PDB file of N, CA and C in Angstrom:
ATOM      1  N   UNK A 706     -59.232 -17.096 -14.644  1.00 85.00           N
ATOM      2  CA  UNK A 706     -59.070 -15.747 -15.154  1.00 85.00           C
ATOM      3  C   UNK A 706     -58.605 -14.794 -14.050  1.00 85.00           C
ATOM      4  N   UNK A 707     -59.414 -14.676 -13.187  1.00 86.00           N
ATOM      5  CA  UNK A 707     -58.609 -14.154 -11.707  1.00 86.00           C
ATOM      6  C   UNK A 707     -57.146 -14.364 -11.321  1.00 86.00           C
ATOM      7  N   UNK A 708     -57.095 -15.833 -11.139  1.00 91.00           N
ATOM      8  CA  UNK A 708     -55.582 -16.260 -10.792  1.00 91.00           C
ATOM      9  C   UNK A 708     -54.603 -15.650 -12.093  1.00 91.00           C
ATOM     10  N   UNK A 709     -55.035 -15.776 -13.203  1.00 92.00           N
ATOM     11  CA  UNK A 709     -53.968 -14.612 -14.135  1.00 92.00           C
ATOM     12  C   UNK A 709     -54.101 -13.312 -13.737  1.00 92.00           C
ATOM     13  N   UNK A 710     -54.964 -12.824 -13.209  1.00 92.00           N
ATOM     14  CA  UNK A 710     -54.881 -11.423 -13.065  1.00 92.00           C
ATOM     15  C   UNK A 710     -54.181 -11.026 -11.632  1.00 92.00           C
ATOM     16  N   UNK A 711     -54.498 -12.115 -10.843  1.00 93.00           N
ATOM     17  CA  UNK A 711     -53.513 -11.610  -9.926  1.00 93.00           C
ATOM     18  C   UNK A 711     -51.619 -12.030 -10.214  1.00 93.00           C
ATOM     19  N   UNK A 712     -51.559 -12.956 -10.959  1.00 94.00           N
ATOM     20  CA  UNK A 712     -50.336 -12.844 -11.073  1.00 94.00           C
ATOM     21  C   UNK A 712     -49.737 -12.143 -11.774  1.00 94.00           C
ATOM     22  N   UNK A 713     -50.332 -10.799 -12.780  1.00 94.00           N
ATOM     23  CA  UNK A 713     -49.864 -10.023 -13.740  1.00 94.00           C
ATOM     24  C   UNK A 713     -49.900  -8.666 -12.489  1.00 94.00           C
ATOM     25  N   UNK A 714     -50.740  -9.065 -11.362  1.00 93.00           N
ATOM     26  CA  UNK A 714     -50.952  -7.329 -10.895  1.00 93.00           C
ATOM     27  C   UNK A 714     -49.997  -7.553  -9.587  1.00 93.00           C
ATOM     28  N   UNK A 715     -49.811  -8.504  -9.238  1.00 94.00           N
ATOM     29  CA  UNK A 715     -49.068  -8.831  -7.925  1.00 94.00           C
ATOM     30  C   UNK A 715     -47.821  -8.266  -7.938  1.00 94.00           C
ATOM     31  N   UNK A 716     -47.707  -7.274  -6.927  1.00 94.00           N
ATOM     32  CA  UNK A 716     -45.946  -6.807  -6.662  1.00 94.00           C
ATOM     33  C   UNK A 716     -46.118  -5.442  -7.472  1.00 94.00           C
ATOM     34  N   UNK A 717     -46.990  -5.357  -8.324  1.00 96.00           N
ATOM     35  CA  UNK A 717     -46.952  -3.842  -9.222  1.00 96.00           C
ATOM     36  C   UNK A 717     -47.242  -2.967  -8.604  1.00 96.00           C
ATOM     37  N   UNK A 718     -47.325  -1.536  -9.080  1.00 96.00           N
ATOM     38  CA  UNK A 718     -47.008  -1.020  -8.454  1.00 96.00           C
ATOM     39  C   UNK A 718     -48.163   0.505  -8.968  1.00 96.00           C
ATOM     40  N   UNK A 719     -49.619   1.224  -8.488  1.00 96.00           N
ATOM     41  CA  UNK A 719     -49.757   2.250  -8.706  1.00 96.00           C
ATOM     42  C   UNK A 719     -49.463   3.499  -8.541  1.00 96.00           C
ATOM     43  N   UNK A 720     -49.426   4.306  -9.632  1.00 96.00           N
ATOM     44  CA  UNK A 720     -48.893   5.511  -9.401  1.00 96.00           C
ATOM     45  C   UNK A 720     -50.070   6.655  -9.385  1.00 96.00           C
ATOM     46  N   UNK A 721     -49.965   7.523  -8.084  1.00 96.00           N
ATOM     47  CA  UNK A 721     -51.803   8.797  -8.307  1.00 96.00           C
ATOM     48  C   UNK A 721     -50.475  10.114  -8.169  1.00 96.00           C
ATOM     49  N   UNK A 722     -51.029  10.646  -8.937  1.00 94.00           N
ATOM     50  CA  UNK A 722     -50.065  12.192  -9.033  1.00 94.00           C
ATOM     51  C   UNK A 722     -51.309  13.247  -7.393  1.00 94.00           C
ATOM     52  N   UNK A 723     -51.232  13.547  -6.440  1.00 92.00           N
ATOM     53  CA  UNK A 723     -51.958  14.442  -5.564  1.00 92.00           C
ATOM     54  C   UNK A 723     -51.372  15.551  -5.555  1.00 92.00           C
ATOM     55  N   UNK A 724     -52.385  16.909  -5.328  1.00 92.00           N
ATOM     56  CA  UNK A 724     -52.017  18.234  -4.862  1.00 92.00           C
ATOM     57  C   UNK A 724     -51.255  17.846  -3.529  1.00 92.00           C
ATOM     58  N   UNK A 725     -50.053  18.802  -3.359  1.00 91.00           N
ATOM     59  CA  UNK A 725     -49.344  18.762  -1.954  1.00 91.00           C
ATOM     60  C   UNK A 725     -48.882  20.074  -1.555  1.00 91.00           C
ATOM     61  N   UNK A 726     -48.578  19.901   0.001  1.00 88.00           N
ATOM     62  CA  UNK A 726     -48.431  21.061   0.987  1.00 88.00           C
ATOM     63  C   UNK A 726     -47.371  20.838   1.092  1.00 88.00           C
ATOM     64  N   UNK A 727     -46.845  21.524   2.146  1.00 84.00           N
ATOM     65  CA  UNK A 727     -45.648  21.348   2.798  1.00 84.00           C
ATOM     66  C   UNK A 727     -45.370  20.270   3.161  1.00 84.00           C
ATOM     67  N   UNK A 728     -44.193  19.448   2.918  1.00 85.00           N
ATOM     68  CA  UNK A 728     -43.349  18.394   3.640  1.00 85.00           C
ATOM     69  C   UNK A 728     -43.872  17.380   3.098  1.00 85.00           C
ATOM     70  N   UNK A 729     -44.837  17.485   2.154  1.00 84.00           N
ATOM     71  CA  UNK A 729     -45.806  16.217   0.973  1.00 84.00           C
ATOM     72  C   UNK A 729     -46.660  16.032   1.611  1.00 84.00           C
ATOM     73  N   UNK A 730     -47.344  16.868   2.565  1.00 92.00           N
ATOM     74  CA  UNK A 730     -49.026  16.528   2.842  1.00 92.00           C
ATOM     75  C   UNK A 730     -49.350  16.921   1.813  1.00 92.00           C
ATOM     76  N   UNK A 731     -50.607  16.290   2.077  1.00 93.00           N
ATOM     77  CA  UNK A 731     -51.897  16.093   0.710  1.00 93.00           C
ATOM     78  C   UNK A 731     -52.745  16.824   1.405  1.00 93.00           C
ATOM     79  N   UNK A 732     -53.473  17.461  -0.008  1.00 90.00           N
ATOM     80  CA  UNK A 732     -54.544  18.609   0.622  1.00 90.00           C
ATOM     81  C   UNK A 732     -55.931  17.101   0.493  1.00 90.00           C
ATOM     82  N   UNK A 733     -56.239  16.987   1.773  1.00 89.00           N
ATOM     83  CA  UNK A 733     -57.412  15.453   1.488  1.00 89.00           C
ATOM     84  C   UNK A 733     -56.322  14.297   1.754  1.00 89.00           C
ATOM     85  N   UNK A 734     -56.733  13.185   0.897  1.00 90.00           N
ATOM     86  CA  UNK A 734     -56.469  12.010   1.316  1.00 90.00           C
ATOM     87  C   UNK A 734     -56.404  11.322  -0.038  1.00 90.00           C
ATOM     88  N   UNK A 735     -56.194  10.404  -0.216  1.00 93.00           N
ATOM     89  CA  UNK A 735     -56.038   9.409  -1.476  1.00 93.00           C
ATOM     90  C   UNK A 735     -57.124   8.203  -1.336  1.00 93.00           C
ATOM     91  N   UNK A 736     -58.116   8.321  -1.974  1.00 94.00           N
ATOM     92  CA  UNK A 736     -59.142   7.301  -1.637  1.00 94.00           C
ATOM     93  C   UNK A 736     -59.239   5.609  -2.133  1.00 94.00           C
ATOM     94  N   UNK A 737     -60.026   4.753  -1.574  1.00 94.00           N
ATOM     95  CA  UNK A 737     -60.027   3.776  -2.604  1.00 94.00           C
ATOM     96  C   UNK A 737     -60.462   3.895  -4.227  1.00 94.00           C
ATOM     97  N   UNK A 738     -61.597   4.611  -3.985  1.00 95.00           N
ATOM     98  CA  UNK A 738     -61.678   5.263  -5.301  1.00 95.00           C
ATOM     99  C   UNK A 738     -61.043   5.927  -6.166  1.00 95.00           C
ATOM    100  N   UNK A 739     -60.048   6.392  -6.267  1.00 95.00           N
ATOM    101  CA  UNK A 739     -58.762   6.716  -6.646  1.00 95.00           C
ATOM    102  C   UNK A 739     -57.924   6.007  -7.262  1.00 95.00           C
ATOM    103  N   UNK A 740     -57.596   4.591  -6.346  1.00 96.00           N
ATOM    104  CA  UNK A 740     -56.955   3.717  -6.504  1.00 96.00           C
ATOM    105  C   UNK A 740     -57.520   2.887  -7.450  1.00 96.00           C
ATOM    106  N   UNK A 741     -59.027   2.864  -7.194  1.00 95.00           N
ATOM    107  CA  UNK A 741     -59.176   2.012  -8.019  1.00 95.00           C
ATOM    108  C   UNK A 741     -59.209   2.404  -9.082  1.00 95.00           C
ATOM    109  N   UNK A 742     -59.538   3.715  -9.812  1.00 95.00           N
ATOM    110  CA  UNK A 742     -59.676   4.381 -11.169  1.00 95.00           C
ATOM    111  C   UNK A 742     -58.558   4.059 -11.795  1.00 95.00           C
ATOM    112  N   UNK A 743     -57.083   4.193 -10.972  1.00 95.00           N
ATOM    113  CA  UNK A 743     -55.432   4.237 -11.352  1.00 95.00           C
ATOM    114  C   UNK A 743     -55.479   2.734 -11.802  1.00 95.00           C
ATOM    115  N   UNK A 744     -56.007   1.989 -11.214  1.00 95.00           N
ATOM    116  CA  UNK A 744     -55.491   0.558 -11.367  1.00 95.00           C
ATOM    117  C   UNK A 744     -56.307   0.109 -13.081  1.00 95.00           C
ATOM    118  N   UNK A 745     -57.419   0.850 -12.799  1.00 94.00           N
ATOM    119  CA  UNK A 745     -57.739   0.787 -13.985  1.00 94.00           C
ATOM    120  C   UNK A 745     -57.342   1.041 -15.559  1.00 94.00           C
ATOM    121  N   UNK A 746     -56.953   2.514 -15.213  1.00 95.00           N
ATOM    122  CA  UNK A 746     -56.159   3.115 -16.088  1.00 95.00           C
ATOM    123  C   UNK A 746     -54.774   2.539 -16.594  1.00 95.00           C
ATOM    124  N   UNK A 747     -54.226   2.003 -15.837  1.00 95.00           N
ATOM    125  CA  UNK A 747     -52.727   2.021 -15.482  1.00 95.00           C
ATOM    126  C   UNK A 747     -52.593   0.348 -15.876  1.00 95.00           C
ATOM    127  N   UNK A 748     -53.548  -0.749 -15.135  1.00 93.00           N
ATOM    128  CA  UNK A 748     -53.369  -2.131 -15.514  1.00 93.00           C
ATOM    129  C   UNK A 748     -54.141  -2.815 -15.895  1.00 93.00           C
ATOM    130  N   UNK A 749     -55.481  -1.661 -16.725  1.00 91.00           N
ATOM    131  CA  UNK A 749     -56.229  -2.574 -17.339  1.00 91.00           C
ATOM    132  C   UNK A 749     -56.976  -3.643 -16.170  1.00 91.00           C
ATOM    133  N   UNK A 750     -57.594  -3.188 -15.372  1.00 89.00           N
ATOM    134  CA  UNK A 750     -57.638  -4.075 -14.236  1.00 89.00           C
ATOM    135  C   UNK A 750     -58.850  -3.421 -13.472  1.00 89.00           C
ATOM    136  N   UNK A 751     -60.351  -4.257 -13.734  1.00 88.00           N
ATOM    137  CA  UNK A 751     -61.318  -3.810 -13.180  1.00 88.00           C
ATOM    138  C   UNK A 751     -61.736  -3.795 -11.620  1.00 88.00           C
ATOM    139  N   UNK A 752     -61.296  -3.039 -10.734  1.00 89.00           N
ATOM    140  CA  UNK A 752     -61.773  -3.378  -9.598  1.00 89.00           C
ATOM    141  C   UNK A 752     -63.017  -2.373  -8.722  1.00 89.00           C
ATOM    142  N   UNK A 753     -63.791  -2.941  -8.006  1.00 93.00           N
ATOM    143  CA  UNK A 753     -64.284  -1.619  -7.221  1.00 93.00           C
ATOM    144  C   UNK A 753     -63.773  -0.939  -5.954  1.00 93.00           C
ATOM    145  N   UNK A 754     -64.295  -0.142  -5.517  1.00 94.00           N
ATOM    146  CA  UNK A 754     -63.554   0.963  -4.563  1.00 94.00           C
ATOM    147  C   UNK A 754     -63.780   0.030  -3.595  1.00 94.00           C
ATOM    148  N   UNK A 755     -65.019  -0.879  -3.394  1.00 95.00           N
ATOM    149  CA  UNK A 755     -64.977  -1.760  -1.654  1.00 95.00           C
ATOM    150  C   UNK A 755     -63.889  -2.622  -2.187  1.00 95.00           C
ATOM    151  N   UNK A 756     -63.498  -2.868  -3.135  1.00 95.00           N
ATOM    152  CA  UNK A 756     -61.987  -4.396  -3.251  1.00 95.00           C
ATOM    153  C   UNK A 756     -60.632  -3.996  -3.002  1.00 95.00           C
ATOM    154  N   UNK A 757     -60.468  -2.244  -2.685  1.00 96.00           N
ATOM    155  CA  UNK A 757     -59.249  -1.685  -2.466  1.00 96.00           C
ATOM    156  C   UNK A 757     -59.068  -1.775  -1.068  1.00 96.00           C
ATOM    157  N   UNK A 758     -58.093  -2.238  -0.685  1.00 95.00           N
ATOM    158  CA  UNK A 758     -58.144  -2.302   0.811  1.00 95.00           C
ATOM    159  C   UNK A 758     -56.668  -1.349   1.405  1.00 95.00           C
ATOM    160  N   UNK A 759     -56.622  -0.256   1.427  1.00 94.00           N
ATOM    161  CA  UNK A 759     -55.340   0.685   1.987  1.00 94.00           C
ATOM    162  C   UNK A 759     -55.683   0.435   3.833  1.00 94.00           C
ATOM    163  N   UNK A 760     -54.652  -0.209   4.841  1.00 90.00           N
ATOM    164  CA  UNK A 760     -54.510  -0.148   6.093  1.00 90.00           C
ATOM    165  C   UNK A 760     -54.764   1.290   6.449  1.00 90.00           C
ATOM    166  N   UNK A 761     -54.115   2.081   6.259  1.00 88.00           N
ATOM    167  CA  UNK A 761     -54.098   3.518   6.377  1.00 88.00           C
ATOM    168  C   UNK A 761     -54.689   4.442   5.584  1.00 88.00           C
ATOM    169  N   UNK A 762     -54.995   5.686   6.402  1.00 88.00           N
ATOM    170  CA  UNK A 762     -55.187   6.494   5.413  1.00 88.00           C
ATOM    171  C   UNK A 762     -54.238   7.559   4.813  1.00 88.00           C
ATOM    172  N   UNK A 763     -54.446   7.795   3.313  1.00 93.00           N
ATOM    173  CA  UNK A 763     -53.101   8.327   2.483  1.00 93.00           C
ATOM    174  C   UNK A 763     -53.403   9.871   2.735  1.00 93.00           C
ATOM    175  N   UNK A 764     -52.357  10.262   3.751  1.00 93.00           N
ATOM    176  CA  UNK A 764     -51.761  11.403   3.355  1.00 93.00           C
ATOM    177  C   UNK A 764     -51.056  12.626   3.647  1.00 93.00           C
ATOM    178  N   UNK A 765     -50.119  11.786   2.717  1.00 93.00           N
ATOM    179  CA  UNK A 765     -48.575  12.090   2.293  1.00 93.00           C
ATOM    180  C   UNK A 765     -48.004  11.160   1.069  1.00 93.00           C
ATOM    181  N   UNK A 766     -47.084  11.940   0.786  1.00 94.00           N
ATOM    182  CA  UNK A 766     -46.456  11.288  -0.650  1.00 94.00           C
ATOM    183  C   UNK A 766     -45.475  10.140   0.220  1.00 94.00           C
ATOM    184  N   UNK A 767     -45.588   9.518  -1.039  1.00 94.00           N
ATOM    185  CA  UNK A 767     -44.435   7.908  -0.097  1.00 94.00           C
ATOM    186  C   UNK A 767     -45.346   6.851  -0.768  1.00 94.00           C
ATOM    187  N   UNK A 768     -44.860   5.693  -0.416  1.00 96.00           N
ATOM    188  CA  UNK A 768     -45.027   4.852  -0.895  1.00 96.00           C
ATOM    189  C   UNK A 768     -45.891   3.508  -0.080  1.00 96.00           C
ATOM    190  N   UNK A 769     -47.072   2.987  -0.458  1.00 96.00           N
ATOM    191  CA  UNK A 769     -48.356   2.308   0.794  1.00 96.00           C
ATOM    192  C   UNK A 769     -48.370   0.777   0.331  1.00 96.00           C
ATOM    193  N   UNK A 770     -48.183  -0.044   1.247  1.00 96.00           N
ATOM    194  CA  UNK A 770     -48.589  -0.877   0.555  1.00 96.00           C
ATOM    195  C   UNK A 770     -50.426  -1.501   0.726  1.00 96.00           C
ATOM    196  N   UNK A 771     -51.068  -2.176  -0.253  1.00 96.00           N
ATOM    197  CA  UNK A 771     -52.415  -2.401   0.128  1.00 96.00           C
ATOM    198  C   UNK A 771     -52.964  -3.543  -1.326  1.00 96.00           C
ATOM    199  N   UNK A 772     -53.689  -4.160  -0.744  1.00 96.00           N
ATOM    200  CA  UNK A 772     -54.865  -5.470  -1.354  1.00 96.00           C
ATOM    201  C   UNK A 772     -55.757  -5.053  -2.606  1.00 96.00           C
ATOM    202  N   UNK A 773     -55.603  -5.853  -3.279  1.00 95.00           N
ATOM    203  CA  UNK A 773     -57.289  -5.450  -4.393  1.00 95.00           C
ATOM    204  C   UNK A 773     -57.648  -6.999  -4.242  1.00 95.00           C
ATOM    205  N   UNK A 774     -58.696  -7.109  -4.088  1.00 95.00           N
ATOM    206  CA  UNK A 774     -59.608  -7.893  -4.103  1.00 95.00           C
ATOM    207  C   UNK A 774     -60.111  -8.307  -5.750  1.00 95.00           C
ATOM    208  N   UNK A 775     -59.771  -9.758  -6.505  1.00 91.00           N
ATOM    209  CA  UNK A 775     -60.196  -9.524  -7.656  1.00 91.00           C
ATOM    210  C   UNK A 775     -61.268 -10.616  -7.342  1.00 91.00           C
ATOM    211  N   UNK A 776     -61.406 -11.439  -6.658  1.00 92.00           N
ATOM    212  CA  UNK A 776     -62.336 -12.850  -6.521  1.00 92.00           C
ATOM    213  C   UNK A 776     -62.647 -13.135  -5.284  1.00 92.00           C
ATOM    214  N   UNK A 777     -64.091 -13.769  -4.802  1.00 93.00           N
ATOM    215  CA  UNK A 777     -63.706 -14.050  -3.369  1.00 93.00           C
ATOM    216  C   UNK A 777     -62.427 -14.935  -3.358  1.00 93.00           C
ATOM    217  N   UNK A 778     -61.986 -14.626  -1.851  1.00 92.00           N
ATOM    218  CA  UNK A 778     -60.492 -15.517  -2.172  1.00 92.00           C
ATOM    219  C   UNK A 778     -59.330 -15.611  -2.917  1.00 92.00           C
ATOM    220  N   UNK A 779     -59.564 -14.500  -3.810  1.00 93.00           N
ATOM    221  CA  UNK A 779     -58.214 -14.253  -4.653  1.00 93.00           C
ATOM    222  C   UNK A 779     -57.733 -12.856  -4.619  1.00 93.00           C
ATOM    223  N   UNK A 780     -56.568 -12.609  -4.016  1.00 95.00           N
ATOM    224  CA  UNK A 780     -56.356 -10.926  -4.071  1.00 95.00           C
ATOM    225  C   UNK A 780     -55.190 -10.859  -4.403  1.00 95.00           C
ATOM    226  N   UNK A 781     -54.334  -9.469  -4.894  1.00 95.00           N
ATOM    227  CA  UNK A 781     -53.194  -9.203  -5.126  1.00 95.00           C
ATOM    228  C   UNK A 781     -52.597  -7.782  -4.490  1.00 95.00           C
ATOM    229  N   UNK A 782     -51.665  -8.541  -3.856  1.00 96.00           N
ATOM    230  CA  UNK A 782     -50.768  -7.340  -2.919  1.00 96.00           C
ATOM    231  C   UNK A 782     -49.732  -6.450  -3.606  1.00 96.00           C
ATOM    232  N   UNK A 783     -50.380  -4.719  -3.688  1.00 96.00           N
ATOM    233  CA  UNK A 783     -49.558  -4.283  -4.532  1.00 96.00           C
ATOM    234  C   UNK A 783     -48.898  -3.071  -3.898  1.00 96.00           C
ATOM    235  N   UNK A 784     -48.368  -1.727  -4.258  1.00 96.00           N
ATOM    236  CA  UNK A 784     -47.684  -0.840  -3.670  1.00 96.00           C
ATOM    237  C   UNK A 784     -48.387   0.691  -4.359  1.00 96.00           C
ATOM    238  N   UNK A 785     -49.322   1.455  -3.318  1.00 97.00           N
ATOM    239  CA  UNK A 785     -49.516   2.549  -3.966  1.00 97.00           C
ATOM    240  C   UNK A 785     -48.070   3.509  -3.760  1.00 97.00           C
ATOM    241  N   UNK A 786     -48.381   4.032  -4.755  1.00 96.00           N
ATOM    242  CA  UNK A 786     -46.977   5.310  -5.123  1.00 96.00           C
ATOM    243  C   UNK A 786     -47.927   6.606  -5.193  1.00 96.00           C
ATOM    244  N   UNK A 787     -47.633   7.973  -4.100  1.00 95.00           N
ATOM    245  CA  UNK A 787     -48.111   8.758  -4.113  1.00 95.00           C
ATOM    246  C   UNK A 787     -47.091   9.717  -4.118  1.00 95.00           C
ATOM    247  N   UNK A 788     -47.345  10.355  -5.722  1.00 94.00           N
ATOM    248  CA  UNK A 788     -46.193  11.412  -5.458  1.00 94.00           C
ATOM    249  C   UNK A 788     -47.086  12.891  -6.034  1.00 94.00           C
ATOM    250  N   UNK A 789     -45.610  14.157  -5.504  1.00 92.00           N
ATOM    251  CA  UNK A 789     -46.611  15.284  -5.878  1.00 92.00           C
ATOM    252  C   UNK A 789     -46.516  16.277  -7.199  1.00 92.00           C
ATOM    253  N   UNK A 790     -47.849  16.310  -7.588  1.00 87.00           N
ATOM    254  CA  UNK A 790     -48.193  17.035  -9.119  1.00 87.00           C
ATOM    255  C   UNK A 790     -47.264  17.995  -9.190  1.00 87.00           C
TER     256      UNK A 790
END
């Protein structure tokens, strides 16, 4: 069940609408929690905020790439999309 879910979520792609400043700073940051709500919303796709794994922290609009964790040992590498409201 995992291994289908990562091959339906793999390469996709979330989208979080953030408040922005000048030059596409973000007022804050884009959290795992965030991500994970979107992924939810967006692919039907239960994960928790510790299974989101962003290298960086978001913020600015652009495009991130980062991990969800659906199984031990099974994850899917996808692309956050942060653009502004």
């Amino acid at each position: 069940e995992a291994e289908e879910l990562r091959k339906r979520l793999s390469g996709k792609a979330v989208r979080i609408k953030a408040s922005t400043g000048e030059k596409g700073k973000l007022f804050g940051s884009v959290t795992a929690a965030a991500v994970a709500e979107a992924l939810a919303s967006q692919h039907s796709a239960s994960a928790d905020k510790r299974d989101v794994r962003i290298p960086d922290a978001v913020k600015q609009t652009g495009s991130y790439p980062f991990t969800v964790r659906l199984y031990p040992g099974i994850e899917a590498d996808m692309t956050l999309v942060v653009e502004a409201e």
